Amino acid sequence: MNKGKSGWWWLRAAGLTVLTVWLVRTLLVTTCVIPSSGMENSLYQGERILVNKWSYGLRLPFCSLFGYHRLASSRAEKGDILLFNNPHPQQVEKGIEWRELFISRCIGTPGDTLMLDADLNSVGGEVLSPDAKSLYAYPVSSEDLMLTVLSVLGIKGNTLAGYTSDGGYIRSFSQYEYYLISQKLEGRIPLVPLDEKNRTEVHPYVIPAKGVPVKVYPWNVTLLCNTIVAHEHQPAEVRHDTLYVKGKPVEAYTFGKDYYWVASNDPVNICDSRLFGFVPEEHLIGKAWRIWYSSRKGASGSGCNDIN
């Protein structure tokens, strides 16, 4: 074999290797480095992982140019550790596939309801309907003010449910009614929840699913509005707790795609849905599959380990 042919052979081999690596990373798996401590004790900062790009169907390349398409599409499941593109970048004009990468655990799938507090932390436990009634106590001296507020808000037929041991009054309110009453009272009546589950400001949030209406409440209106503008690409705004889409008030909105809610293992790390809200389906890249290089103490370094 002469030198000319030998050089050409090595050039073809190098080109074939580069093409093979590109195809594998584009169509099968990709690799990433865990940038922070947000997913400890599942993934540690500095670890290298493989991500299966077929976990939820293959997102075809260059979706910002040719539109979003996914082969063999399927939904992510609760507990999956997801690699996805930043849903809320500083440069919104940047194509989805070129945006910053995040990795978090899926805790809410399309159609799920999560109980979230004022900081959008998931509190777990029983999922309450916005219309479910709970008992609240208040001083008898505040009864006239309470009746006035109920009348102003148009809450009819709400009779006394009982009395406390010290002579206070007890009424039952739904989560929605309690929210409206609390906003109207502005702290003038100390409403004390009698159910332990209602002792914190926790509300139900529905994760949008394609084609399913999501009802608008004062506690979720801002989150829904931001999602409609950023990901549904529709003009929307909030006026006095009312959602307006295309200039018209709406009580519910039907989303055109599936969304997810993700959370870090470390509650202090807020690079998750508490920061950027719902994660649209087209931002999903795949499921974290294997650790191929570990930075943990006592670990042997390289080698593939399953991720839980």
C-alpha positions as a LaTeX table, in Angstrom:
\begin{tabular}{lrrr}
\hline
Residue & $x$ (\AA) & $y$ (\AA) & $z$ (\AA) \\
\hline
Met1 & 0.00 & 0.00 & 0.00 \\
Asn2 & 1.56 & 3.32 & $-1.02$ \\
Lys3 & 1.56 & 6.41 & 1.18 \\
Gly4 & $-1.13$ & 8.17 & $-0.87$ \\
Lys5 & $-3.61$ & 5.34 & $-0.50$ \\
Ser6 & $-2.69$ & 4.88 & 3.19 \\
Gly7 & $-3.35$ & 8.55 & 3.91 \\
Trp8 & $-6.67$ & 8.44 & 2.08 \\
Trp9 & $-7.70$ & 5.34 & 4.06 \\
Trp10 & $-6.97$ & 7.05 & 7.39 \\
Leu11 & $-8.86$ & 10.13 & 6.28 \\
Arg12 & $-11.92$ & 8.02 & 5.38 \\
Ala13 & $-11.64$ & 6.13 & 8.68 \\
Ala14 & $-11.49$ & 9.40 & 10.65 \\
Gly15 & $-14.45$ & 10.80 & 8.73 \\
Leu16 & $-16.45$ & 7.61 & 9.31 \\
Thr17 & $-15.63$ & 7.74 & 13.03 \\
Val18 & $-16.76$ & 11.35 & 13.32 \\
Leu19 & $-19.97$ & 10.57 & 11.40 \\
Thr20 & $-20.67$ & 7.53 & 13.59 \\
Val21 & $-20.19$ & 9.51 & 16.81 \\
Trp22 & $-22.45$ & 12.28 & 15.49 \\
Leu23 & $-25.17$ & 9.82 & 14.52 \\
Val24 & $-25.00$ & 8.04 & 17.88 \\
Arg25 & $-25.18$ & 11.30 & 19.84 \\
Thr26 & $-27.94$ & 12.65 & 17.59 \\
Leu27 & $-30.09$ & 9.54 & 17.25 \\
Leu28 & $-29.34$ & 7.24 & 20.21 \\
Val29 & $-27.66$ & 8.60 & 23.32 \\
Thr30 & $-25.94$ & 11.76 & 24.45 \\
Thr31 & $-23.67$ & 12.51 & 27.36 \\
Cys32 & $-23.62$ & 15.36 & 29.84 \\
Val33 & $-21.82$ & 16.48 & 32.98 \\
Ile34 & $-23.84$ & 17.15 & 36.15 \\
Pro35 & $-23.16$ & 20.87 & 36.76 \\
Ser36 & $-24.38$ & 21.29 & 40.35 \\
Ser37 & $-25.42$ & 19.53 & 43.55 \\
Gly38 & $-29.14$ & 19.89 & 42.85 \\
Met39 & $-29.74$ & 16.17 & 42.14 \\
Glu40 & $-27.79$ & 14.67 & 45.05 \\
Asn41 & $-28.28$ & 11.88 & 46.30 \\
Ser42 & $-29.14$ & 10.54 & 42.85 \\
Leu43 & $-26.53$ & 12.33 & 40.75 \\
Tyr44 & $-23.49$ & 14.18 & 42.05 \\
Gln45 & $-21.76$ & 17.27 & 40.74 \\
Gly46 & $-19.08$ & 16.33 & 38.22 \\
Glu47 & $-20.52$ & 12.95 & 37.27 \\
Arg48 & $-20.81$ & 12.05 & 33.59 \\
Ile49 & $-24.01$ & 10.40 & 32.50 \\
Leu50 & $-25.55$ & 8.87 & 29.40 \\
Val51 & $-29.02$ & 10.02 & 28.36 \\
Asn52 & $-31.30$ & 7.75 & 26.33 \\
Lys53 & $-32.77$ & 9.92 & 23.58 \\
Trp54 & $-35.42$ & 7.28 & 22.74 \\
Ser55 & $-36.91$ & 7.21 & 26.25 \\
Tyr56 & $-39.86$ & 9.35 & 25.15 \\
Gly57 & $-39.38$ & 9.04 & 21.42 \\
Leu58 & $-36.62$ & 10.67 & 19.40 \\
Arg59 & $-36.90$ & 14.43 & 19.09 \\
Leu60 & $-35.82$ & 15.11 & 15.53 \\
Pro61 & $-32.89$ & 17.53 & 15.12 \\
Phe62 & $-33.25$ & 21.20 & 14.22 \\
Cys63 & $-36.80$ & 21.53 & 15.55 \\
Ser64 & $-36.45$ & 25.32 & 15.64 \\
Leu65 & $-35.99$ & 25.26 & 11.86 \\
Phe66 & $-38.28$ & 22.43 & 10.73 \\
Gly67 & $-40.80$ & 22.33 & 13.56 \\
Tyr68 & $-41.15$ & 19.98 & 16.50 \\
His69 & $-41.50$ & 16.29 & 15.62 \\
Arg70 & $-40.88$ & 13.21 & 17.76 \\
Leu71 & $-40.65$ & 9.62 & 16.53 \\
Ala72 & $-42.40$ & 6.94 & 18.62 \\
Ser73 & $-43.54$ & 9.60 & 21.10 \\
Ser74 & $-44.41$ & 8.58 & 24.67 \\
Arg75 & $-44.84$ & 10.43 & 27.95 \\
Ala76 & $-42.30$ & 10.68 & 30.72 \\
Glu77 & $-43.24$ & 9.05 & 34.02 \\
Lys78 & $-43.13$ & 10.26 & 37.61 \\
Gly79 & $-39.72$ & 9.66 & 39.12 \\
Asp80 & $-37.83$ & 9.84 & 35.83 \\
Ile81 & $-34.74$ & 12.04 & 35.84 \\
Leu82 & $-35.10$ & 14.19 & 32.74 \\
Leu83 & $-32.59$ & 16.03 & 30.59 \\
Phe84 & $-34.27$ & 19.02 & 28.95 \\
Asn85 & $-33.59$ & 22.39 & 27.41 \\
Asn86 & $-34.16$ & 25.54 & 29.43 \\
Pro87 & $-37.88$ & 26.48 & 29.10 \\
His88 & $-37.25$ & 30.07 & 30.21 \\
Pro89 & $-34.00$ & 31.33 & 28.64 \\
Gln90 & $-32.83$ & 34.91 & 28.74 \\
Gln91 & $-32.59$ & 34.90 & 24.95 \\
Val92 & $-36.04$ & 33.68 & 23.95 \\
Glu93 & $-35.20$ & 33.86 & 20.26 \\
Lys94 & $-32.59$ & 31.12 & 20.64 \\
Gly95 & $-33.73$ & 27.78 & 19.17 \\
Ile96 & $-34.89$ & 25.15 & 21.68 \\
Glu97 & $-32.13$ & 22.67 & 20.83 \\
Trp98 & $-29.41$ & 25.32 & 21.42 \\
Arg99 & $-30.59$ & 26.36 & 24.84 \\
Glu100 & $-28.96$ & 25.56 & 28.19 \\
Leu101 & $-29.41$ & 22.02 & 29.52 \\
Phe102 & $-31.12$ & 21.23 & 32.83 \\
Ile103 & $-31.60$ & 17.93 & 34.63 \\
Ser104 & $-34.32$ & 17.35 & 37.26 \\
Arg105 & $-36.73$ & 14.71 & 38.46 \\
Cys106 & $-40.24$ & 14.56 & 37.02 \\
Ile107 & $-42.83$ & 14.81 & 39.82 \\
Gly108 & $-45.86$ & 15.81 & 37.74 \\
Thr109 & $-47.02$ & 14.45 & 34.38 \\
Pro110 & $-49.73$ & 15.84 & 32.04 \\
Gly111 & $-53.10$ & 15.84 & 33.79 \\
Asp112 & $-51.70$ & 15.33 & 37.31 \\
Thr113 & $-52.66$ & 17.58 & 40.21 \\
Leu114 & $-49.95$ & 18.67 & 42.66 \\
Met115 & $-50.36$ & 20.44 & 45.98 \\
Leu116 & $-47.97$ & 23.40 & 45.89 \\
Asp117 & $-47.27$ & 26.07 & 48.50 \\
Ala118 & $-46.74$ & 29.77 & 47.90 \\
Asp119 & $-43.16$ & 29.12 & 46.76 \\
Leu120 & $-44.32$ & 26.36 & 44.37 \\
Asn121 & $-42.81$ & 23.60 & 46.50 \\
Ser122 & $-44.65$ & 20.29 & 46.27 \\
Val123 & $-45.89$ & 19.34 & 49.74 \\
Gly124 & $-47.16$ & 15.87 & 48.79 \\
Gly125 & $-49.94$ & 14.27 & 50.79 \\
Glu126 & $-53.63$ & 14.25 & 49.92 \\
Val127 & $-54.63$ & 16.10 & 46.75 \\
Leu128 & $-57.50$ & 18.46 & 47.49 \\
Ser129 & $-60.05$ & 19.69 & 44.99 \\
Pro130 & $-60.49$ & 23.48 & 44.83 \\
Asp131 & $-64.18$ & 22.80 & 45.56 \\
Ala132 & $-63.57$ & 20.52 & 48.58 \\
Lys133 & $-64.92$ & 22.04 & 51.79 \\
Ser134 & $-62.87$ & 22.54 & 54.96 \\
Leu135 & $-63.79$ & 23.99 & 58.34 \\
Tyr136 & $-62.58$ & 27.38 & 59.58 \\
Ala137 & $-63.17$ & 29.10 & 62.93 \\
Tyr138 & $-63.34$ & 32.81 & 63.72 \\
Pro139 & $-64.46$ & 35.04 & 66.66 \\
Val140 & $-68.17$ & 35.67 & 67.18 \\
Ser141 & $-67.43$ & 39.41 & 67.24 \\
Ser142 & $-66.48$ & 39.21 & 63.53 \\
Glu143 & $-69.79$ & 37.70 & 62.37 \\
Asp144 & $-71.22$ & 40.91 & 60.92 \\
Leu145 & $-68.09$ & 41.54 & 58.87 \\
Met146 & $-68.07$ & 37.93 & 57.68 \\
Leu147 & $-71.68$ & 38.16 & 56.51 \\
Thr148 & $-70.91$ & 41.40 & 54.64 \\
Val149 & $-67.92$ & 39.81 & 52.87 \\
Leu150 & $-69.95$ & 36.72 & 51.91 \\
Ser151 & $-72.64$ & 38.97 & 50.43 \\
Val152 & $-70.14$ & 41.09 & 48.48 \\
Leu153 & $-68.49$ & 37.97 & 47.03 \\
Gly154 & $-71.84$ & 36.40 & 46.13 \\
Ile155 & $-71.28$ & 33.32 & 48.32 \\
Lys156 & $-74.82$ & 32.22 & 49.16 \\
Gly157 & $-76.22$ & 29.48 & 51.38 \\
Asn158 & $-73.14$ & 29.30 & 53.62 \\
Thr159 & $-74.69$ & 28.61 & 57.02 \\
Leu160 & $-72.90$ & 28.10 & 60.34 \\
Ala161 & $-71.38$ & 24.63 & 60.66 \\
Gly162 & $-70.93$ & 24.75 & 64.44 \\
Tyr163 & $-69.28$ & 26.47 & 67.37 \\
Thr164 & $-65.86$ & 26.25 & 68.99 \\
Ser165 & $-65.39$ & 25.43 & 72.68 \\
Asp166 & $-64.79$ & 29.13 & 73.44 \\
Gly167 & $-67.94$ & 30.27 & 71.62 \\
Gly168 & $-66.41$ & 31.09 & 68.23 \\
Tyr169 & $-68.20$ & 30.40 & 64.94 \\
Ile170 & $-67.35$ & 27.67 & 62.45 \\
Arg171 & $-68.08$ & 27.78 & 58.73 \\
Ser172 & $-67.02$ & 25.55 & 55.84 \\
Phe173 & $-65.33$ & 27.06 & 52.78 \\
Ser174 & $-63.85$ & 25.58 & 49.64 \\
Gln175 & $-60.22$ & 26.40 & 48.81 \\
Tyr176 & $-61.43$ & 28.87 & 46.22 \\
Glu177 & $-63.90$ & 30.52 & 48.62 \\
Tyr178 & $-61.28$ & 30.69 & 51.37 \\
Tyr179 & $-58.83$ & 32.36 & 48.97 \\
Leu180 & $-61.38$ & 35.00 & 47.92 \\
Ile181 & $-62.50$ & 35.65 & 51.50 \\
Ser182 & $-58.91$ & 35.96 & 52.76 \\
Gln183 & $-58.05$ & 38.45 & 50.01 \\
Lys184 & $-61.15$ & 40.51 & 50.80 \\
Leu185 & $-60.67$ & 40.49 & 54.57 \\
Glu186 & $-56.99$ & 41.49 & 54.39 \\
Gly187 & $-56.36$ & 39.97 & 57.83 \\
Arg188 & $-59.25$ & 41.69 & 59.61 \\
Ile189 & $-60.69$ & 38.33 & 60.70 \\
Pro190 & $-58.40$ & 35.59 & 62.04 \\
Leu191 & $-59.65$ & 32.57 & 60.07 \\
Val192 & $-58.24$ & 29.48 & 61.76 \\
Pro193 & $-58.33$ & 26.21 & 59.77 \\
Leu194 & $-59.53$ & 23.30 & 61.87 \\
Asp195 & $-58.05$ & 20.68 & 59.52 \\
Glu196 & $-54.30$ & 20.19 & 59.95 \\
Lys197 & $-53.88$ & 19.77 & 56.18 \\
Asn198 & $-55.02$ & 23.37 & 55.63 \\
Arg199 & $-52.63$ & 25.04 & 58.10 \\
Thr200 & $-50.33$ & 26.20 & 55.31 \\
Glu201 & $-51.10$ & 28.13 & 52.15 \\
Val202 & $-51.25$ & 25.14 & 49.81 \\
His203 & $-53.29$ & 24.96 & 46.61 \\
Pro204 & $-53.92$ & 22.36 & 43.88 \\
Tyr205 & $-52.19$ & 22.93 & 40.54 \\
Val206 & $-53.18$ & 20.94 & 37.46 \\
Ile207 & $-50.34$ & 20.05 & 35.08 \\
Pro208 & $-51.62$ & 20.92 & 31.57 \\
Ala209 & $-52.32$ & 18.04 & 29.19 \\
Lys210 & $-52.91$ & 18.45 & 25.48 \\
Gly211 & $-56.56$ & 19.12 & 24.67 \\
Val212 & $-57.73$ & 19.19 & 28.30 \\
Pro213 & $-59.11$ & 22.45 & 29.78 \\
Val214 & $-57.37$ & 23.75 & 32.91 \\
Lys215 & $-59.55$ & 25.89 & 35.16 \\
Val216 & $-58.18$ & 29.29 & 36.13 \\
Tyr217 & $-57.90$ & 30.19 & 39.83 \\
Pro218 & $-56.28$ & 33.22 & 41.49 \\
Trp219 & $-53.37$ & 31.10 & 42.72 \\
Asn220 & $-52.50$ & 29.57 & 39.32 \\
Val221 & $-53.43$ & 32.43 & 36.99 \\
Thr222 & $-49.92$ & 33.91 & 36.74 \\
Leu223 & $-48.32$ & 30.54 & 36.06 \\
Leu224 & $-50.90$ & 29.72 & 33.38 \\
Cys225 & $-50.54$ & 33.15 & 31.78 \\
Asn226 & $-46.75$ & 32.85 & 31.57 \\
Thr227 & $-47.09$ & 29.39 & 30.01 \\
Ile228 & $-49.62$ & 30.54 & 27.42 \\
Val229 & $-47.40$ & 33.46 & 26.36 \\
Ala230 & $-44.07$ & 31.59 & 26.36 \\
His231 & $-45.05$ & 28.17 & 25.05 \\
Glu232 & $-48.52$ & 28.39 & 23.51 \\
His233 & $-47.47$ & 31.63 & 21.78 \\
Gln234 & $-50.77$ & 33.36 & 22.43 \\
Pro235 & $-51.23$ & 36.92 & 23.75 \\
Ala236 & $-52.36$ & 36.75 & 27.38 \\
Glu237 & $-52.37$ & 38.94 & 30.49 \\
Val238 & $-53.72$ & 39.00 & 34.04 \\
Arg239 & $-56.06$ & 41.74 & 35.24 \\
His240 & $-57.27$ & 41.57 & 38.85 \\
Asp241 & $-56.85$ & 37.77 & 39.08 \\
Thr242 & $-58.69$ & 37.31 & 35.75 \\
Leu243 & $-56.92$ & 35.72 & 32.80 \\
Tyr244 & $-57.35$ & 37.38 & 29.42 \\
Val245 & $-56.36$ & 35.49 & 26.26 \\
Lys246 & $-56.51$ & 37.37 & 22.96 \\
Gly247 & $-58.18$ & 40.20 & 24.87 \\
Lys248 & $-61.07$ & 38.08 & 26.22 \\
Pro249 & $-61.54$ & 36.86 & 29.82 \\
Val250 & $-61.41$ & 33.09 & 30.21 \\
Glu251 & $-62.34$ & 30.80 & 33.12 \\
Ala252 & $-60.42$ & 27.84 & 31.65 \\
Tyr253 & $-57.79$ & 27.35 & 28.97 \\
Thr254 & $-57.22$ & 24.32 & 26.72 \\
Phe255 & $-53.51$ & 23.78 & 26.09 \\
Gly256 & $-52.14$ & 22.55 & 22.79 \\
Lys257 & $-49.34$ & 20.38 & 24.18 \\
Asp258 & $-48.31$ & 18.26 & 27.17 \\
Tyr259 & $-46.35$ & 19.73 & 30.08 \\
Tyr260 & $-44.35$ & 18.42 & 33.04 \\
Trp261 & $-43.41$ & 19.61 & 36.53 \\
Val262 & $-39.85$ & 18.88 & 37.65 \\
Ala263 & $-38.03$ & 19.27 & 40.97 \\
Ser264 & $-34.48$ & 19.07 & 42.21 \\
Asn265 & $-33.56$ & 16.59 & 44.94 \\
Asp266 & $-32.04$ & 19.49 & 46.88 \\
Pro267 & $-34.84$ & 21.90 & 47.91 \\
Val268 & $-32.34$ & 24.78 & 48.09 \\
Asn269 & $-31.46$ & 24.38 & 44.40 \\
Ile270 & $-34.25$ & 26.10 & 42.46 \\
Cys271 & $-33.15$ & 25.28 & 38.90 \\
Asp272 & $-36.45$ & 23.48 & 38.41 \\
Ser273 & $-40.14$ & 24.26 & 37.88 \\
Arg274 & $-40.13$ & 26.65 & 40.84 \\
Leu275 & $-37.95$ & 28.87 & 38.65 \\
Phe276 & $-39.24$ & 28.31 & 35.11 \\
Gly277 & $-42.69$ & 26.75 & 35.55 \\
Phe278 & $-44.05$ & 23.96 & 33.37 \\
Val279 & $-41.68$ & 22.11 & 31.04 \\
Pro280 & $-43.22$ & 21.65 & 27.55 \\
Glu281 & $-42.92$ & 18.25 & 25.86 \\
Glu282 & $-40.75$ & 19.56 & 23.02 \\
His283 & $-38.04$ & 20.57 & 25.52 \\
Leu284 & $-37.50$ & 16.97 & 26.68 \\
Ile285 & $-34.32$ & 15.35 & 25.36 \\
Gly286 & $-34.41$ & 12.03 & 27.18 \\
Lys287 & $-34.12$ & 10.09 & 30.41 \\
Ala288 & $-30.92$ & 9.92 & 32.44 \\
Trp289 & $-29.84$ & 6.31 & 31.86 \\
Arg290 & $-26.33$ & 5.42 & 33.06 \\
Ile291 & $-23.50$ & 6.99 & 35.06 \\
Trp292 & $-20.35$ & 6.32 & 33.08 \\
Tyr293 & $-18.00$ & 8.34 & 35.27 \\
Ser294 & $-18.62$ & 8.87 & 38.98 \\
Ser295 & $-17.21$ & 11.55 & 41.26 \\
Arg296 & $-18.50$ & 9.96 & 44.46 \\
Lys297 & $-16.18$ & 9.06 & 47.29 \\
Gly298 & $-15.28$ & 5.42 & 47.17 \\
Ala299 & $-16.44$ & 5.05 & 43.57 \\
Ser300 & $-14.10$ & 3.42 & 41.10 \\
Gly301 & $-14.40$ & 6.27 & 38.55 \\
Ser302 & $-15.34$ & 5.01 & 35.12 \\
Gly303 & $-17.96$ & 2.32 & 34.56 \\
Cys304 & $-21.68$ & 2.24 & 33.83 \\
Asn305 & $-24.17$ & 2.30 & 36.71 \\
Asp306 & $-27.94$ & 2.56 & 36.54 \\
Ile307 & $-29.58$ & 5.80 & 37.72 \\
Asn308 & $-32.43$ & 5.75 & 40.22 \\
\hline
\end{tabular}
